[in-house]
Amino acid sequence: MTRLVHLSDLHFGFHREALIAPLLDRIAEARPELVVITGDLTHRALEPQMEEAARFLDRIEAPTLIVPGNHDIPLLNPLARMLWPFRGYLRHFGGPLGPVAQAGDVRVLGVNSADPFAWQRGLFRRGEIGRLIGGIDPQAMNVVALHHPLEQLPTVQKRTARRADEAASRLQDAGVGIALSGHLHIFALDELLATNRFPGLLQLQAGTALCARISDLQNEFAVLDIAPGAVRLERHVAPMNREGFAPPEIRDYALQDGRWARV
Ligand SMILES: [Fe+2]
Ligand SMILES: [Fe+2]
């Protein structure tokens, strides 16, 4: 069994300061083999925000795998956004922008889906899907980690990232079993499974771990225990109107005949 922690949308610069210590405590208590962070580490990709996010990462003992979100490239400086969109990110968090990590029997394939030319929407770059498929470990549970969800529920007004549909289909067919994302600041998992569009792909669309936007209602992160054909998910939720995290909610999922189901 391999234990991952999944965080998304930290939004340093517009974050819930009082939740930093409880979040770091929970991560330390979970003793994960890898912490996966699916983008929007900062709110506006500003230097002090990058520095604060980097200090947060330094306080995580476990190895980390991070990918950029749209908020990690400069929005308000179009010249910087077009000419050197990832300069600040790379300086503070290092590269590559699509990192790969192996943790026990789990292989995590990171994707940079942030697009300077379609800031909100995001994309799969040309050749990216092939690169991911080439990186699959047939002996492992393969996980893709990216900021933008591969699939969105019909209630979401925003457009899905460019080529996300093709990516979900090809990655599922190639044997990727889990997709971790964020961006929408709304947790979704069972609802995405219920669309039945990609039954072999367990898609965890995370809520925001630290963003202070009141309309998000809560902050949260997930702990995933991954075994061959099985995932146990712990969902740790911190409502905006209370201090710290509630006891985790636990859900189990099993993969049978190429289809995930909650058990
Ligand atoms: Fe975000
Ligand atoms: Fe985002």
Coordinates of C-alpha atoms and ligand atoms in Angstrom, one line a residue:
M1 CA 0.0 0.0 0.0
T2 CA 1.2 3.5 -0.8
R3 CA 0.0 6.6 1.0
L4 CA -0.3 9.9 -0.9
V5 CA -1.5 13.3 0.4
H6 CA -3.3 15.4 -2.3
L7 CA -3.5 19.2 -1.9
S8 CA -4.6 21.7 -4.4
D9 CA -5.2 25.4 -4.7
L10 CA -3.2 26.8 -1.8
H11 CA -3.5 30.4 -3.1
F12 CA -0.8 31.9 -1.0
G13 CA -1.4 35.6 -0.8
F14 CA -5.1 35.0 -0.4
H15 CA -5.0 32.1 2.0
R16 CA -6.3 31.2 5.4
E17 CA -3.3 31.9 7.6
A18 CA -4.7 30.1 10.7
L19 CA -5.1 26.9 8.8
I20 CA -1.4 26.5 7.8
A21 CA -0.3 24.9 11.1
P22 CA -3.3 22.5 11.3
L23 CA -2.7 21.5 7.7
L24 CA 1.0 20.8 8.2
D25 CA 0.2 18.9 11.4
R26 CA -2.3 16.7 9.5
I27 CA 0.2 16.1 6.7
A28 CA 2.9 15.1 9.2
E29 CA 0.5 12.8 11.1
A30 CA -0.5 11.0 7.8
R31 CA 3.2 10.2 7.2
P32 CA 2.6 10.0 3.4
E33 CA 5.2 8.6 1.0
L34 CA 4.5 11.5 -1.4
V35 CA 2.6 14.8 -1.2
V36 CA 1.0 15.8 -4.6
I37 CA 0.1 19.5 -5.1
T38 CA -2.0 20.2 -8.2
G39 CA -1.4 23.9 -8.8
D40 CA -2.5 27.4 -7.7
L41 CA 0.2 27.5 -5.1
T42 CA -0.1 31.3 -5.2
H43 CA -2.9 33.7 -5.8
R44 CA -1.2 36.1 -8.2
A45 CA 2.2 34.6 -8.9
L46 CA 3.9 37.5 -7.1
E47 CA 7.3 37.1 -5.6
P48 CA 6.3 37.3 -1.9
Q49 CA 3.5 34.8 -2.5
M50 CA 5.9 32.4 -4.2
E51 CA 8.3 32.8 -1.3
E52 CA 5.5 32.1 1.2
A53 CA 4.5 29.0 -0.7
A54 CA 8.1 27.8 -0.9
R55 CA 8.4 28.2 2.9
F56 CA 5.3 26.1 3.3
L57 CA 6.7 23.4 1.1
D58 CA 9.9 23.4 3.1
R59 CA 7.9 22.5 6.2
I60 CA 6.6 19.3 4.6
E61 CA 8.9 16.4 5.5
A62 CA 7.7 14.0 2.8
P63 CA 8.8 14.3 -0.9
T64 CA 6.5 16.6 -2.9
L65 CA 5.4 16.6 -6.5
I66 CA 4.0 19.9 -7.7
V67 CA 2.5 21.2 -11.0
P68 CA 1.6 24.8 -11.9
G69 CA -1.9 26.2 -11.9
N70 CA -3.2 29.1 -13.8
H71 CA -2.7 31.4 -10.8
D72 CA 1.0 30.5 -10.8
I73 CA 1.6 32.5 -14.0
P74 CA 1.3 36.3 -14.0
L75 CA -2.2 37.4 -14.8
L76 CA -1.8 41.2 -14.5
N77 CA 1.5 41.5 -16.4
P78 CA 0.7 40.4 -20.0
L79 CA 4.3 40.8 -21.2
A80 CA 5.6 38.5 -18.5
R81 CA 2.7 36.1 -19.0
M82 CA 3.5 35.7 -22.7
L83 CA 7.3 35.8 -22.6
W84 CA 8.3 34.0 -19.4
P85 CA 5.2 32.7 -17.8
F86 CA 6.9 30.1 -15.6
R87 CA 10.1 32.0 -14.7
G88 CA 9.0 32.7 -11.1
Y89 CA 7.5 29.3 -10.6
L90 CA 10.7 27.6 -11.7
R91 CA 12.9 29.8 -9.7
H92 CA 11.0 29.1 -6.5
F93 CA 9.7 25.6 -6.9
G94 CA 12.2 24.1 -9.4
G95 CA 11.3 22.0 -12.4
P96 CA 10.4 20.2 -14.5
L97 CA 6.9 21.5 -15.0
G98 CA 5.6 18.0 -15.6
P99 CA 7.5 16.0 -13.0
V100 CA 7.3 12.2 -12.5
A101 CA 7.6 10.4 -9.2
Q102 CA 7.5 6.8 -8.0
A103 CA 6.2 6.0 -4.5
G104 CA 6.1 2.3 -3.8
D105 CA 3.7 0.7 -6.3
V106 CA 2.4 4.1 -7.4
R107 CA 3.7 6.2 -10.3
V108 CA 2.6 9.8 -10.4
L109 CA 2.8 11.6 -13.7
G110 CA 2.6 15.4 -13.4
V111 CA 1.1 17.6 -16.2
N112 CA 1.5 21.3 -16.7
S113 CA -1.9 22.4 -17.9
A114 CA -1.5 26.1 -17.2
D115 CA -1.8 28.1 -20.5
P116 CA -0.6 31.7 -20.7
F117 CA -2.8 32.3 -23.7
A118 CA -6.0 30.9 -22.2
W119 CA -5.4 31.7 -18.6
Q120 CA -8.6 30.3 -17.1
R121 CA -9.2 27.4 -19.4
G122 CA -5.8 25.5 -19.5
L123 CA -4.7 22.9 -22.0
F124 CA -2.9 19.6 -22.8
R125 CA 0.1 20.7 -24.9
R126 CA 0.8 18.8 -28.2
G127 CA 2.7 15.7 -27.5
E128 CA 1.9 15.7 -23.8
I129 CA -0.6 12.8 -23.9
G130 CA 2.0 10.7 -25.7
R131 CA 4.7 11.6 -23.2
L132 CA 2.4 10.6 -20.3
I133 CA 1.5 7.3 -22.0
G134 CA 5.2 6.6 -22.6
G135 CA 5.9 7.2 -18.9
I136 CA 3.3 4.6 -17.6
D137 CA 4.7 1.8 -15.4
P138 CA 2.7 -1.3 -16.3
Q139 CA 3.5 -2.8 -12.9
A140 CA 2.2 0.2 -10.9
M141 CA -1.0 2.1 -10.2
N142 CA -0.5 5.1 -12.5
V143 CA -1.8 8.5 -11.4
V144 CA -1.9 11.7 -13.4
A145 CA -1.7 14.9 -11.5
L146 CA -2.7 18.2 -13.1
H147 CA -4.4 21.5 -12.2
H148 CA -7.4 21.4 -14.6
P149 CA -9.9 18.6 -14.3
L150 CA -10.0 16.1 -17.2
E151 CA -13.8 16.0 -16.9
Q152 CA -16.2 18.6 -15.5
L153 CA -19.8 18.1 -14.3
P154 CA -22.5 19.7 -16.4
T155 CA -23.2 22.2 -13.6
V156 CA -19.7 23.8 -14.2
Q157 CA -19.9 26.9 -16.4
K158 CA -16.2 27.0 -17.3
R159 CA -14.9 25.1 -20.4
T160 CA -12.8 22.0 -19.8
A161 CA -9.1 22.4 -20.7
R162 CA -8.2 22.0 -24.3
R163 CA -7.7 18.4 -25.3
A164 CA -8.8 17.2 -21.8
D165 CA -11.4 14.9 -23.2
E166 CA -9.0 13.3 -25.6
A167 CA -6.4 13.0 -22.7
A168 CA -8.9 11.3 -20.4
S169 CA -9.9 8.8 -23.0
R170 CA -6.4 7.9 -24.1
L171 CA -4.9 7.9 -20.6
Q172 CA -7.7 5.6 -19.4
D173 CA -7.2 3.2 -22.3
A174 CA -3.5 3.2 -21.7
G175 CA -3.9 2.1 -18.1
V176 CA -3.9 5.3 -16.0
G177 CA -6.1 4.5 -13.1
I178 CA -6.4 7.7 -11.1
A179 CA -6.5 11.5 -12.0
L180 CA -5.9 14.2 -9.4
S181 CA -6.9 17.7 -10.1
G182 CA -8.2 21.0 -8.6
H183 CA -8.9 24.4 -10.0
L184 CA -12.7 24.6 -9.5
H185 CA -12.4 24.7 -5.6
I186 CA -15.2 22.1 -5.4
F187 CA -14.6 18.6 -4.3
A188 CA -16.0 16.0 -6.8
L189 CA -15.4 12.3 -7.0
D190 CA -18.6 10.1 -6.8
E191 CA -20.3 12.6 -9.1
L192 CA -17.6 12.2 -11.8
L193 CA -17.7 8.4 -11.4
A194 CA -21.5 8.5 -11.9
T195 CA -21.2 10.2 -15.3
N196 CA -19.7 6.8 -16.4
R197 CA -17.7 8.5 -19.2
F198 CA -14.3 7.3 -17.9
P199 CA -15.1 4.3 -15.6
G200 CA -11.5 3.2 -15.5
L201 CA -10.3 6.5 -14.2
L202 CA -11.0 7.5 -10.6
Q203 CA -11.1 11.3 -10.8
L204 CA -10.5 13.2 -7.7
Q205 CA -11.3 16.9 -8.2
A206 CA -10.0 18.5 -5.0
G207 CA -11.4 21.5 -3.2
T208 CA -9.1 24.2 -2.1
A209 CA -6.7 23.4 0.7
L210 CA -6.1 27.0 1.9
C211 CA -7.9 29.7 -0.2
A212 CA -9.7 32.2 2.0
R213 CA -12.5 32.9 -0.5
I214 CA -15.6 32.8 1.7
S215 CA -17.8 31.4 -1.1
D216 CA -15.6 28.3 -1.2
L217 CA -17.3 27.5 2.2
Q218 CA -14.5 25.1 3.3
N219 CA -11.0 24.1 2.9
E220 CA -10.0 20.5 2.5
F221 CA -7.4 18.0 1.4
A222 CA -7.3 14.2 0.9
V223 CA -5.2 11.3 2.0
L224 CA -5.2 8.3 -0.4
D225 CA -4.1 4.8 0.5
I226 CA -3.5 3.1 -2.8
A227 CA -3.3 -0.7 -3.1
P228 CA -3.5 -2.8 -6.3
G229 CA -7.1 -2.2 -7.5
A230 CA -8.2 -0.4 -4.4
V231 CA -8.2 3.1 -3.0
R232 CA -9.2 4.3 0.5
L233 CA -9.8 8.0 0.6
E234 CA -9.7 10.2 3.7
R235 CA -11.3 13.5 3.1
H236 CA -10.2 16.1 5.7
V237 CA -12.5 19.2 5.8
A238 CA -12.0 22.5 7.6
P239 CA -15.2 24.6 7.3
M240 CA -14.6 28.4 7.1
N241 CA -16.6 29.0 10.2
R242 CA -14.6 26.7 12.5
E243 CA -11.0 26.4 13.5
G244 CA -9.0 23.4 12.2
F245 CA -10.1 20.2 10.5
A246 CA -12.9 17.9 11.4
P247 CA -12.3 14.2 11.7
P248 CA -11.8 12.7 8.2
E249 CA -14.6 11.1 6.2
I250 CA -13.5 7.8 4.8
R251 CA -14.6 6.2 1.5
D252 CA -13.4 3.0 -0.2
Y253 CA -13.2 2.4 -4.0
A254 CA -12.4 -0.8 -5.9
L255 CA -11.3 -1.4 -9.5
Q256 CA -12.9 -4.5 -11.0
D257 CA -12.9 -5.4 -14.7
G258 CA -11.5 -2.0 -15.6
R259 CA -14.3 -0.1 -13.7
W260 CA -14.1 1.8 -10.4
A261 CA -16.9 1.6 -7.9
R262 CA -17.4 2.8 -4.4
V263 CA -17.6 -0.1 -2.0
Ligands
FE1 FE -7.5 27.9 -7.6
FE2 FE -7.0 27.4 -11.0

